[in-house]
PDB file of C-alpha atoms in Angstrom:
ATOM      1  CA  UNK A   9      13.145 -59.428  27.499  1.00 39.00           C
ATOM      2  CA  UNK A  10      12.962 -56.924  30.338  1.00 51.00           C
ATOM      3  CA  UNK A  11      13.112 -53.221  29.450  1.00 58.00           C
ATOM      4  CA  UNK A  12      16.192 -51.297  30.510  1.00 67.00           C
ATOM      5  CA  UNK A  13      15.703 -49.309  33.715  1.00 90.00           C
ATOM      6  CA  UNK A  14      15.171 -45.580  33.364  1.00 94.00           C
ATOM      7  CA  UNK A  15      18.081 -43.529  34.687  1.00 97.00           C
ATOM      8  CA  UNK A  16      17.952 -39.796  35.364  1.00 97.00           C
ATOM      9  CA  UNK A  17      21.148 -37.759  35.116  1.00 97.00           C
ATOM     10  CA  UNK A  18      22.429 -34.418  33.860  1.00 98.00           C
ATOM     11  CA  UNK A  19      23.094 -34.111  30.128  1.00 97.00           C
ATOM     12  CA  UNK A  20      26.782 -34.371  29.308  1.00 94.00           C
ATOM     13  CA  UNK A  21      27.611 -33.474  25.708  1.00 95.00           C
ATOM     14  CA  UNK A  22      26.309 -31.490  22.727  1.00 97.00           C
ATOM     15  CA  UNK A  23      24.757 -34.570  21.107  1.00 97.00           C
ATOM     16  CA  UNK A  24      22.507 -35.097  24.138  1.00 97.00           C
ATOM     17  CA  UNK A  25      21.407 -31.447  24.096  1.00 97.00           C
ATOM     18  CA  UNK A  26      20.629 -31.778  20.372  1.00 96.00           C
ATOM     19  CA  UNK A  27      18.528 -34.850  21.132  1.00 96.00           C
ATOM     20  CA  UNK A  28      16.705 -32.909  23.862  1.00 95.00           C
ATOM     21  CA  UNK A  29      15.754 -30.260  21.312  1.00 93.00           C
ATOM     22  CA  UNK A  30      14.196 -32.966  19.132  1.00 92.00           C
ATOM     23  CA  UNK A  31      12.297 -34.387  22.102  1.00 94.00           C
ATOM     24  CA  UNK A  32      10.812 -30.928  22.761  1.00 91.00           C
ATOM     25  CA  UNK A  33       9.668 -30.584  19.162  1.00 89.00           C
ATOM     26  CA  UNK A  34       8.023 -34.011  19.233  1.00 89.00           C
ATOM     27  CA  UNK A  35       6.334 -33.425  22.592  1.00 88.00           C
ATOM     28  CA  UNK A  36       4.954 -29.947  22.034  1.00 79.00           C
ATOM     29  CA  UNK A  37       4.857 -29.817  18.200  1.00 76.00           C
ATOM     30  CA  UNK A  38       6.504 -26.416  18.322  1.00 66.00           C
ATOM     31  CA  UNK A  39       8.223 -24.902  15.272  1.00 64.00           C
ATOM     32  CA  UNK A  40      12.002 -24.669  15.430  1.00 63.00           C
ATOM     33  CA  UNK A  41      11.820 -21.007  16.421  1.00 56.00           C
ATOM     34  CA  UNK A  42      10.016 -21.832  19.687  1.00 68.00           C
ATOM     35  CA  UNK A  43      12.403 -24.557  20.890  1.00 79.00           C
ATOM     36  CA  UNK A  44      15.648 -23.534  22.647  1.00 84.00           C
ATOM     37  CA  UNK A  45      18.529 -24.490  20.351  1.00 90.00           C
ATOM     38  CA  UNK A  46      21.200 -26.780  21.833  1.00 94.00           C
ATOM     39  CA  UNK A  47      23.837 -23.997  22.178  1.00 95.00           C
ATOM     40  CA  UNK A  48      21.414 -21.921  24.273  1.00 95.00           C
ATOM     41  CA  UNK A  49      20.650 -24.836  26.586  1.00 95.00           C
ATOM     42  CA  UNK A  50      24.352 -25.654  26.886  1.00 97.00           C
ATOM     43  CA  UNK A  51      25.181 -22.037  27.724  1.00 96.00           C
ATOM     44  CA  UNK A  52      22.389 -21.702  30.297  1.00 96.00           C
ATOM     45  CA  UNK A  53      23.470 -24.954  31.963  1.00 96.00           C
ATOM     46  CA  UNK A  54      27.105 -23.857  32.031  1.00 96.00           C
ATOM     47  CA  UNK A  55      26.071 -20.515  33.584  1.00 96.00           C
ATOM     48  CA  UNK A  56      24.420 -22.149  36.591  1.00 96.00           C
ATOM     49  CA  UNK A  57      21.280 -23.744  35.231  1.00 97.00           C
ATOM     50  CA  UNK A  58      20.557 -27.440  34.984  1.00 97.00           C
ATOM     51  CA  UNK A  59      19.473 -29.829  32.258  1.00 98.00           C
ATOM     52  CA  UNK A  60      18.725 -33.433  33.150  1.00 98.00           C
ATOM     53  CA  UNK A  61      17.329 -36.298  31.138  1.00 98.00           C
ATOM     54  CA  UNK A  62      15.565 -39.609  31.673  1.00 98.00           C
ATOM     55  CA  UNK A  63      17.409 -42.297  29.684  1.00 97.00           C
ATOM     56  CA  UNK A  64      16.397 -45.838  28.810  1.00 95.00           C
ATOM     57  CA  UNK A  65      19.040 -47.996  27.196  1.00 89.00           C
ATOM     58  CA  UNK A  66      20.987 -44.912  26.132  1.00 90.00           C
ATOM     59  CA  UNK A  67      17.948 -43.246  24.534  1.00 95.00           C
ATOM     60  CA  UNK A  68      16.727 -39.906  25.869  1.00 97.00           C
ATOM     61  CA  UNK A  69      13.020 -40.230  26.686  1.00 97.00           C
ATOM     62  CA  UNK A  70      12.453 -36.920  28.483  1.00 97.00           C
ATOM     63  CA  UNK A  71      14.311 -33.945  29.873  1.00 97.00           C
ATOM     64  CA  UNK A  72      13.949 -30.901  32.095  1.00 98.00           C
ATOM     65  CA  UNK A  73      15.823 -27.641  31.507  1.00 97.00           C
ATOM     66  CA  UNK A  74      16.155 -24.770  34.003  1.00 97.00           C
ATOM     67  CA  UNK A  75      17.967 -21.438  34.089  1.00 97.00           C
ATOM     68  CA  UNK A  76      19.214 -19.353  37.036  1.00 96.00           C
ATOM     69  CA  UNK A  77      16.706 -16.844  38.412  1.00 96.00           C
ATOM     70  CA  UNK A  78      17.995 -13.676  40.055  1.00 95.00           C
ATOM     71  CA  UNK A  79      14.923 -11.436  40.498  1.00 96.00           C
ATOM     72  CA  UNK A  80      13.491 -13.096  43.609  1.00 95.00           C
ATOM     73  CA  UNK A  81      14.530 -12.569  47.249  1.00 95.00           C
ATOM     74  CA  UNK A  82      15.638 -16.205  47.679  1.00 95.00           C
ATOM     75  CA  UNK A  83      17.990 -18.444  45.653  1.00 96.00           C
ATOM     76  CA  UNK A  84      15.923 -19.846  42.789  1.00 98.00           C
ATOM     77  CA  UNK A  85      15.973 -21.377  39.343  1.00 98.00           C
ATOM     78  CA  UNK A  86      13.311 -21.124  36.653  1.00 98.00           C
ATOM     79  CA  UNK A  87      12.396 -24.435  35.044  1.00 97.00           C
ATOM     80  CA  UNK A  88      11.895 -23.329  31.462  1.00 94.00           C
ATOM     81  CA  UNK A  89      11.042 -26.570  29.687  1.00 93.00           C
ATOM     82  CA  UNK A  90      10.040 -30.155  30.422  1.00 95.00           C
ATOM     83  CA  UNK A  91       9.287 -32.511  27.557  1.00 94.00           C
ATOM     84  CA  UNK A  92       8.530 -36.226  27.238  1.00 96.00           C
ATOM     85  CA  UNK A  93       8.510 -38.157  23.978  1.00 95.00           C
ATOM     86  CA  UNK A  94       4.876 -38.890  23.018  1.00 94.00           C
ATOM     87  CA  UNK A  95       5.424 -42.654  23.149  1.00 94.00           C
ATOM     88  CA  UNK A  96       6.953 -42.403  26.645  1.00 94.00           C
ATOM     89  CA  UNK A  97       4.229 -40.282  28.242  1.00 93.00           C
ATOM     90  CA  UNK A  98       2.172 -41.499  31.219  1.00 91.00           C
ATOM     91  CA  UNK A  99       5.143 -43.417  32.626  1.00 93.00           C
ATOM     92  CA  UNK A 100       5.851 -41.031  35.497  1.00 94.00           C
ATOM     93  CA  UNK A 101       8.935 -39.533  33.844  1.00 96.00           C
ATOM     94  CA  UNK A 102       7.923 -35.953  34.619  1.00 96.00           C
ATOM     95  CA  UNK A 103       7.829 -36.752  38.339  1.00 96.00           C
ATOM     96  CA  UNK A 104      11.208 -38.518  38.168  1.00 97.00           C
ATOM     97  CA  UNK A 105      12.753 -35.503  36.469  1.00 98.00           C
ATOM     98  CA  UNK A 106      11.241 -32.988  38.886  1.00 98.00           C
ATOM     99  CA  UNK A 107      12.342 -34.952  41.959  1.00 97.00           C
ATOM    100  CA  UNK A 108      15.851 -35.150  40.500  1.00 98.00           C
ATOM    101  CA  UNK A 109      15.677 -31.394  39.981  1.00 98.00           C
ATOM    102  CA  UNK A 110      14.609 -30.910  43.601  1.00 98.00           C
ATOM    103  CA  UNK A 111      17.567 -32.927  44.906  1.00 98.00           C
ATOM    104  CA  UNK A 112      19.918 -31.058  42.580  1.00 98.00           C
ATOM    105  CA  UNK A 113      18.671 -27.706  43.892  1.00 98.00           C
ATOM    106  CA  UNK A 114      18.753 -28.628  47.581  1.00 98.00           C
ATOM    107  CA  UNK A 115      22.345 -29.840  47.241  1.00 97.00           C
ATOM    108  CA  UNK A 116      23.242 -26.338  45.990  1.00 97.00           C
ATOM    109  CA  UNK A 117      21.284 -24.324  48.554  1.00 97.00           C
ATOM    110  CA  UNK A 118      18.472 -23.452  46.141  1.00 97.00           C
ATOM    111  CA  UNK A 119      15.090 -23.525  47.866  1.00 97.00           C
ATOM    112  CA  UNK A 120      12.692 -22.384  45.141  1.00 98.00           C
ATOM    113  CA  UNK A 121      11.905 -23.541  41.607  1.00 98.00           C
ATOM    114  CA  UNK A 122       9.459 -21.609  39.436  1.00 98.00           C
ATOM    115  CA  UNK A 123       7.935 -22.479  36.081  1.00 98.00           C
ATOM    116  CA  UNK A 124       4.954 -21.538  33.955  1.00 96.00           C
ATOM    117  CA  UNK A 125       2.145 -23.698  32.618  1.00 94.00           C
ATOM    118  CA  UNK A 126      -1.163 -23.255  30.837  1.00 91.00           C
ATOM    119  CA  UNK A 127      -3.809 -23.178  33.594  1.00 93.00           C
ATOM    120  CA  UNK A 128      -6.357 -24.966  31.380  1.00 90.00           C
ATOM    121  CA  UNK A 129      -4.204 -28.095  31.008  1.00 89.00           C
ATOM    122  CA  UNK A 130      -5.709 -30.215  33.781  1.00 90.00           C
ATOM    123  CA  UNK A 131      -3.071 -32.941  33.612  1.00 90.00           C
ATOM    124  CA  UNK A 132      -0.229 -30.465  34.071  1.00 91.00           C
ATOM    125  CA  UNK A 133      -2.112 -28.670  36.841  1.00 94.00           C
ATOM    126  CA  UNK A 134      -2.534 -31.940  38.746  1.00 94.00           C
ATOM    127  CA  UNK A 135       1.151 -32.773  38.338  1.00 94.00           C
ATOM    128  CA  UNK A 136       2.261 -29.350  39.525  1.00 97.00           C
ATOM    129  CA  UNK A 137      -0.138 -28.664  42.399  1.00 97.00           C
ATOM    130  CA  UNK A 138      -1.154 -32.127  43.604  1.00 95.00           C
ATOM    131  CA  UNK A 139       1.667 -34.562  42.853  1.00 96.00           C
ATOM    132  CA  UNK A 140       4.581 -32.138  43.340  1.00 97.00           C
ATOM    133  CA  UNK A 141       3.027 -29.837  45.963  1.00 97.00           C
ATOM    134  CA  UNK A 142       3.733 -26.566  44.158  1.00 97.00           C
ATOM    135  CA  UNK A 143       1.377 -23.589  44.369  1.00 97.00           C
ATOM    136  CA  UNK A 144       0.474 -20.994  41.749  1.00 98.00           C
ATOM    137  CA  UNK A 145       0.346 -17.389  42.985  1.00 97.00           C
ATOM    138  CA  UNK A 146       0.907 -15.513  39.695  1.00 97.00           C
ATOM    139  CA  UNK A 147      -1.085 -15.095  36.463  1.00 96.00           C
ATOM    140  CA  UNK A 148       0.817 -14.041  33.321  1.00 96.00           C
ATOM    141  CA  UNK A 149      -1.457 -13.086  30.381  1.00 93.00           C
ATOM    142  CA  UNK A 150      -0.140 -13.987  26.902  1.00 90.00           C
ATOM    143  CA  UNK A 151       3.282 -14.522  28.442  1.00 90.00           C
ATOM    144  CA  UNK A 152       5.096 -15.797  25.330  1.00 84.00           C
ATOM    145  CA  UNK A 153       2.920 -14.216  22.659  1.00 82.00           C
ATOM    146  CA  UNK A 154       1.834 -16.512  19.818  1.00 70.00           C
ATOM    147  CA  UNK A 155       3.691 -19.834  20.010  1.00 65.00           C
ATOM    148  CA  UNK A 156       1.719 -22.155  17.699  1.00 60.00           C
ATOM    149  CA  UNK A 157       2.102 -25.897  18.153  1.00 59.00           C
ATOM    150  CA  UNK A 158      -0.759 -27.409  20.144  1.00 57.00           C
ATOM    151  CA  UNK A 159      -1.858 -23.853  21.065  1.00 61.00           C
ATOM    152  CA  UNK A 160      -2.588 -22.646  17.540  1.00 63.00           C
ATOM    153  CA  UNK A 161      -3.713 -19.004  17.714  1.00 68.00           C
ATOM    154  CA  UNK A 162      -4.512 -19.012  21.426  1.00 73.00           C
ATOM    155  CA  UNK A 163      -2.835 -16.448  23.686  1.00 78.00           C
ATOM    156  CA  UNK A 164      -0.141 -18.050  25.839  1.00 83.00           C
ATOM    157  CA  UNK A 165      -1.735 -17.249  29.220  1.00 90.00           C
ATOM    158  CA  UNK A 166       0.171 -18.887  32.048  1.00 94.00           C
ATOM    159  CA  UNK A 167       0.124 -19.596  35.756  1.00 97.00           C
ATOM    160  CA  UNK A 168       3.520 -19.366  37.420  1.00 98.00           C
ATOM    161  CA  UNK A 169       4.128 -22.308  39.750  1.00 98.00           C
ATOM    162  CA  UNK A 170       6.246 -21.809  42.873  1.00 98.00           C
ATOM    163  CA  UNK A 171       7.822 -24.999  44.214  1.00 98.00           C
ATOM    164  CA  UNK A 172       9.021 -24.269  47.740  1.00 98.00           C
ATOM    165  CA  UNK A 173      11.348 -27.210  48.056  1.00 98.00           C
ATOM    166  CA  UNK A 174      11.717 -27.430  51.843  1.00 96.00           C
ATOM    167  CA  UNK A 175       8.100 -26.678  52.756  1.00 96.00           C
ATOM    168  CA  UNK A 176       6.211 -29.431  54.619  1.00 94.00           C
ATOM    169  CA  UNK A 177       3.762 -29.585  51.709  1.00 94.00           C
ATOM    170  CA  UNK A 178       6.506 -30.326  49.173  1.00 97.00           C
ATOM    171  CA  UNK A 179       8.358 -32.705  51.492  1.00 96.00           C
ATOM    172  CA  UNK A 180       5.171 -34.757  51.906  1.00 95.00           C
ATOM    173  CA  UNK A 181       4.594 -34.746  48.163  1.00 95.00           C
ATOM    174  CA  UNK A 182       8.168 -35.918  47.528  1.00 94.00           C
ATOM    175  CA  UNK A 183       7.451 -38.931  49.733  1.00 93.00           C
ATOM    176  CA  UNK A 184       4.282 -39.658  47.739  1.00 89.00           C
ATOM    177  CA  UNK A 185       1.880 -38.029  50.185  1.00 83.00           C
ATOM    178  CA  UNK A 186       0.104 -35.680  47.796  1.00 78.00           C
ATOM    179  CA  UNK A 187      -2.431 -33.307  49.385  1.00 78.00           C
ATOM    180  CA  UNK A 188      -5.462 -33.671  47.159  1.00 83.00           C
ATOM    181  CA  UNK A 189      -8.748 -31.844  47.669  1.00 87.00           C
ATOM    182  CA  UNK A 190     -11.650 -34.179  46.928  1.00 84.00           C
ATOM    183  CA  UNK A 191     -14.361 -33.189  44.476  1.00 81.00           C
ATOM    184  CA  UNK A 192     -16.890 -33.427  47.309  1.00 85.00           C
ATOM    185  CA  UNK A 193     -14.892 -31.047  49.508  1.00 87.00           C
ATOM    186  CA  UNK A 194     -14.365 -28.625  46.619  1.00 86.00           C
ATOM    187  CA  UNK A 195     -18.097 -28.655  45.809  1.00 84.00           C
ATOM    188  CA  UNK A 196     -18.787 -27.159  49.247  1.00 89.00           C
ATOM    189  CA  UNK A 197     -16.490 -24.185  48.635  1.00 91.00           C
ATOM    190  CA  UNK A 198     -17.837 -20.830  47.457  1.00 90.00           C
ATOM    191  CA  UNK A 199     -17.395 -20.305  43.727  1.00 89.00           C
ATOM    192  CA  UNK A 200     -15.405 -17.328  42.469  1.00 85.00           C
ATOM    193  CA  UNK A 201     -17.280 -16.799  39.229  1.00 69.00           C
ATOM    194  CA  UNK A 202     -15.196 -15.462  36.332  1.00 59.00           C
ATOM    195  CA  UNK A 203     -16.961 -12.183  35.588  1.00 57.00           C
ATOM    196  CA  UNK A 204     -16.237  -8.804  34.125  1.00 50.00           C
ATOM    197  CA  UNK A 205     -15.450  -7.526  37.637  1.00 49.00           C
ATOM    198  CA  UNK A 206     -11.682  -7.208  37.919  1.00 47.00           C
ATOM    199  CA  UNK A 207     -12.019  -6.215  41.606  1.00 53.00           C
ATOM    200  CA  UNK A 208     -13.223  -9.645  42.732  1.00 58.00           C
ATOM    201  CA  UNK A 209     -12.285  -9.924  46.421  1.00 57.00           C
ATOM    202  CA  UNK A 210     -13.965 -12.854  48.209  1.00 66.00           C
ATOM    203  CA  UNK A 211     -13.520 -13.156  51.954  1.00 73.00           C
ATOM    204  CA  UNK A 212     -13.462 -16.952  52.273  1.00 84.00           C
ATOM    205  CA  UNK A 213     -10.245 -18.760  53.186  1.00 90.00           C
ATOM    206  CA  UNK A 214     -10.711 -21.098  50.234  1.00 93.00           C
ATOM    207  CA  UNK A 215     -12.631 -20.623  46.978  1.00 94.00           C
ATOM    208  CA  UNK A 216     -13.243 -22.599  43.817  1.00 93.00           C
ATOM    209  CA  UNK A 217     -12.488 -21.134  40.378  1.00 94.00           C
ATOM    210  CA  UNK A 218     -14.018 -23.143  37.482  1.00 91.00           C
ATOM    211  CA  UNK A 219     -12.574 -23.236  33.984  1.00 87.00           C
ATOM    212  CA  UNK A 220     -13.608 -24.864  30.662  1.00 81.00           C
ATOM    213  CA  UNK A 221     -12.930 -28.574  30.195  1.00 75.00           C
ATOM    214  CA  UNK A 222     -11.391 -30.202  27.149  1.00 71.00           C
ATOM    215  CA  UNK A 223      -8.338 -28.073  26.355  1.00 67.00           C
ATOM    216  CA  UNK A 224      -7.395 -27.473  23.570  1.00 65.00           C
ATOM    217  CA  UNK A 225     -10.330 -28.990  21.655  1.00 67.00           C
ATOM    218  CA  UNK A 226     -12.855 -26.701  23.359  1.00 65.00           C
ATOM    219  CA  UNK A 227     -11.162 -23.704  21.754  1.00 67.00           C
ATOM    220  CA  UNK A 228     -10.932 -25.267  18.304  1.00 67.00           C
ATOM    221  CA  UNK A 229     -14.672 -26.076  18.350  1.00 72.00           C
ATOM    222  CA  UNK A 230     -15.726 -22.486  19.134  1.00 75.00           C
ATOM    223  CA  UNK A 231     -12.715 -20.189  19.256  1.00 75.00           C
ATOM    224  CA  UNK A 232     -14.608 -16.889  19.950  1.00 79.00           C
ATOM    225  CA  UNK A 233     -16.488 -18.417  22.901  1.00 78.00           C
ATOM    226  CA  UNK A 234     -13.319 -20.063  24.141  1.00 76.00           C
ATOM    227  CA  UNK A 235     -11.402 -16.808  23.979  1.00 80.00           C
ATOM    228  CA  UNK A 236     -14.101 -15.016  25.963  1.00 83.00           C
ATOM    229  CA  UNK A 237     -14.000 -17.733  28.617  1.00 82.00           C
ATOM    230  CA  UNK A 238     -10.220 -17.523  28.745  1.00 84.00           C
ATOM    231  CA  UNK A 239     -10.320 -13.754  29.259  1.00 87.00           C
ATOM    232  CA  UNK A 240     -12.964 -14.010  32.011  1.00 89.00           C
ATOM    233  CA  UNK A 241     -10.949 -16.692  33.772  1.00 91.00           C
ATOM    234  CA  UNK A 242      -7.792 -14.593  33.511  1.00 92.00           C
ATOM    235  CA  UNK A 243      -9.428 -11.526  35.045  1.00 92.00           C
ATOM    236  CA  UNK A 244     -10.788 -13.565  37.949  1.00 93.00           C
ATOM    237  CA  UNK A 245      -7.477 -15.363  38.554  1.00 94.00           C
ATOM    238  CA  UNK A 246      -5.505 -12.110  38.496  1.00 94.00           C
ATOM    239  CA  UNK A 247      -7.920 -10.497  40.981  1.00 92.00           C
ATOM    240  CA  UNK A 248      -7.743 -13.486  43.325  1.00 93.00           C
ATOM    241  CA  UNK A 249      -3.953 -13.558  43.246  1.00 95.00           C
ATOM    242  CA  UNK A 250      -3.857  -9.811  43.900  1.00 93.00           C
ATOM    243  CA  UNK A 251      -6.113 -10.407  46.944  1.00 91.00           C
ATOM    244  CA  UNK A 252      -3.568 -12.835  48.404  1.00 93.00           C
ATOM    245  CA  UNK A 253      -4.842 -16.178  47.124  1.00 95.00           C
ATOM    246  CA  UNK A 254      -2.768 -18.877  45.471  1.00 97.00           C
ATOM    247  CA  UNK A 255      -3.897 -21.989  43.604  1.00 97.00           C
ATOM    248  CA  UNK A 256      -3.217 -25.058  45.759  1.00 96.00           C
ATOM    249  CA  UNK A 257      -5.150 -27.827  43.974  1.00 96.00           C
ATOM    250  CA  UNK A 258      -7.270 -28.684  40.962  1.00 94.00           C
ATOM    251  CA  UNK A 259     -10.375 -30.880  40.935  1.00 92.00           C
ATOM    252  CA  UNK A 260     -12.538 -32.359  38.188  1.00 86.00           C
ATOM    253  CA  UNK A 261     -16.089 -32.799  39.430  1.00 75.00           C
ATOM    254  CA  UNK A 262     -19.503 -33.086  37.823  1.00 74.00           C
ATOM    255  CA  UNK A 263     -19.504 -29.395  36.958  1.00 77.00           C
ATOM    256  CA  UNK A 264     -16.147 -29.625  35.195  1.00 85.00           C
ATOM    257  CA  UNK A 265     -12.627 -28.749  36.315  1.00 90.00           C
ATOM    258  CA  UNK A 266     -11.893 -26.044  38.863  1.00 93.00           C
ATOM    259  CA  UNK A 267      -8.980 -24.668  40.825  1.00 95.00           C
ATOM    260  CA  UNK A 268      -9.007 -24.541  44.594  1.00 95.00           C
ATOM    261  CA  UNK A 269      -7.443 -21.292  45.758  1.00 96.00           C
ATOM    262  CA  UNK A 270      -6.411 -20.565  49.320  1.00 94.00           C
ATOM    263  CA  UNK A 271      -5.557 -17.253  50.897  1.00 91.00           C
ATOM    264  CA  UNK A 272      -1.816 -17.382  51.579  1.00 78.00           C
ATOM    265  CA  UNK A 273      -1.039 -17.473  55.301  1.00 68.00           C
ATOM    266  CA  UNK A 274      -4.668 -18.181  56.238  1.00 58.00           C
TER     267      UNK A 274
END
């Protein structure tokens, strides 16, 4: 028997929002306190946000939830949460949801979507920067405080992704033309070493910023060393962003994963 096709649409009633809350708990293993309760998601959606789900045969497999954002100079929303049931992961549902979100925004004159993600999660970085064509120009140390779940006691350091919906880069990505930097090309770039120097200001148009592989296991195996590496990476990323760079790609070569950063406007 053929599986039911996946349909993406906005959530419609309180029962669907309650199901979305359960999907988030299953996906991220967060305690109840760290998952938006259904009334909050309903209220944010009613106030101008959006919540859409990917359904298969009436069952919610994944959802994306965004709230209005008013502190930027252009119309924007902030995509607060995206979650996929563990058994439905690696089916491309995140891309389906984000492309639905893009269409939803463009129909309403919204040209920018922002969201945060852990910069050490390579899979998420590839989705955000390569497949979707977003960039990351902001580093937010310990943004949420302690959140538990898959993060345990780690600080919730985040990159903020900016998805400029009408940019040529994003339009190409929406058509499947992702702009990926090869590992060979990245290997030729100068390396911005995470050091104690918070005034790191390279002059190259593009640089490579390595980070530890194997999140989150690498931190569980040696938490003190992992925390030191996380702090060094954060200082380097913040200095690069302050110097006008933004993360445009992520690569995973022989030396481990690394971000490719490009000076904005270069």
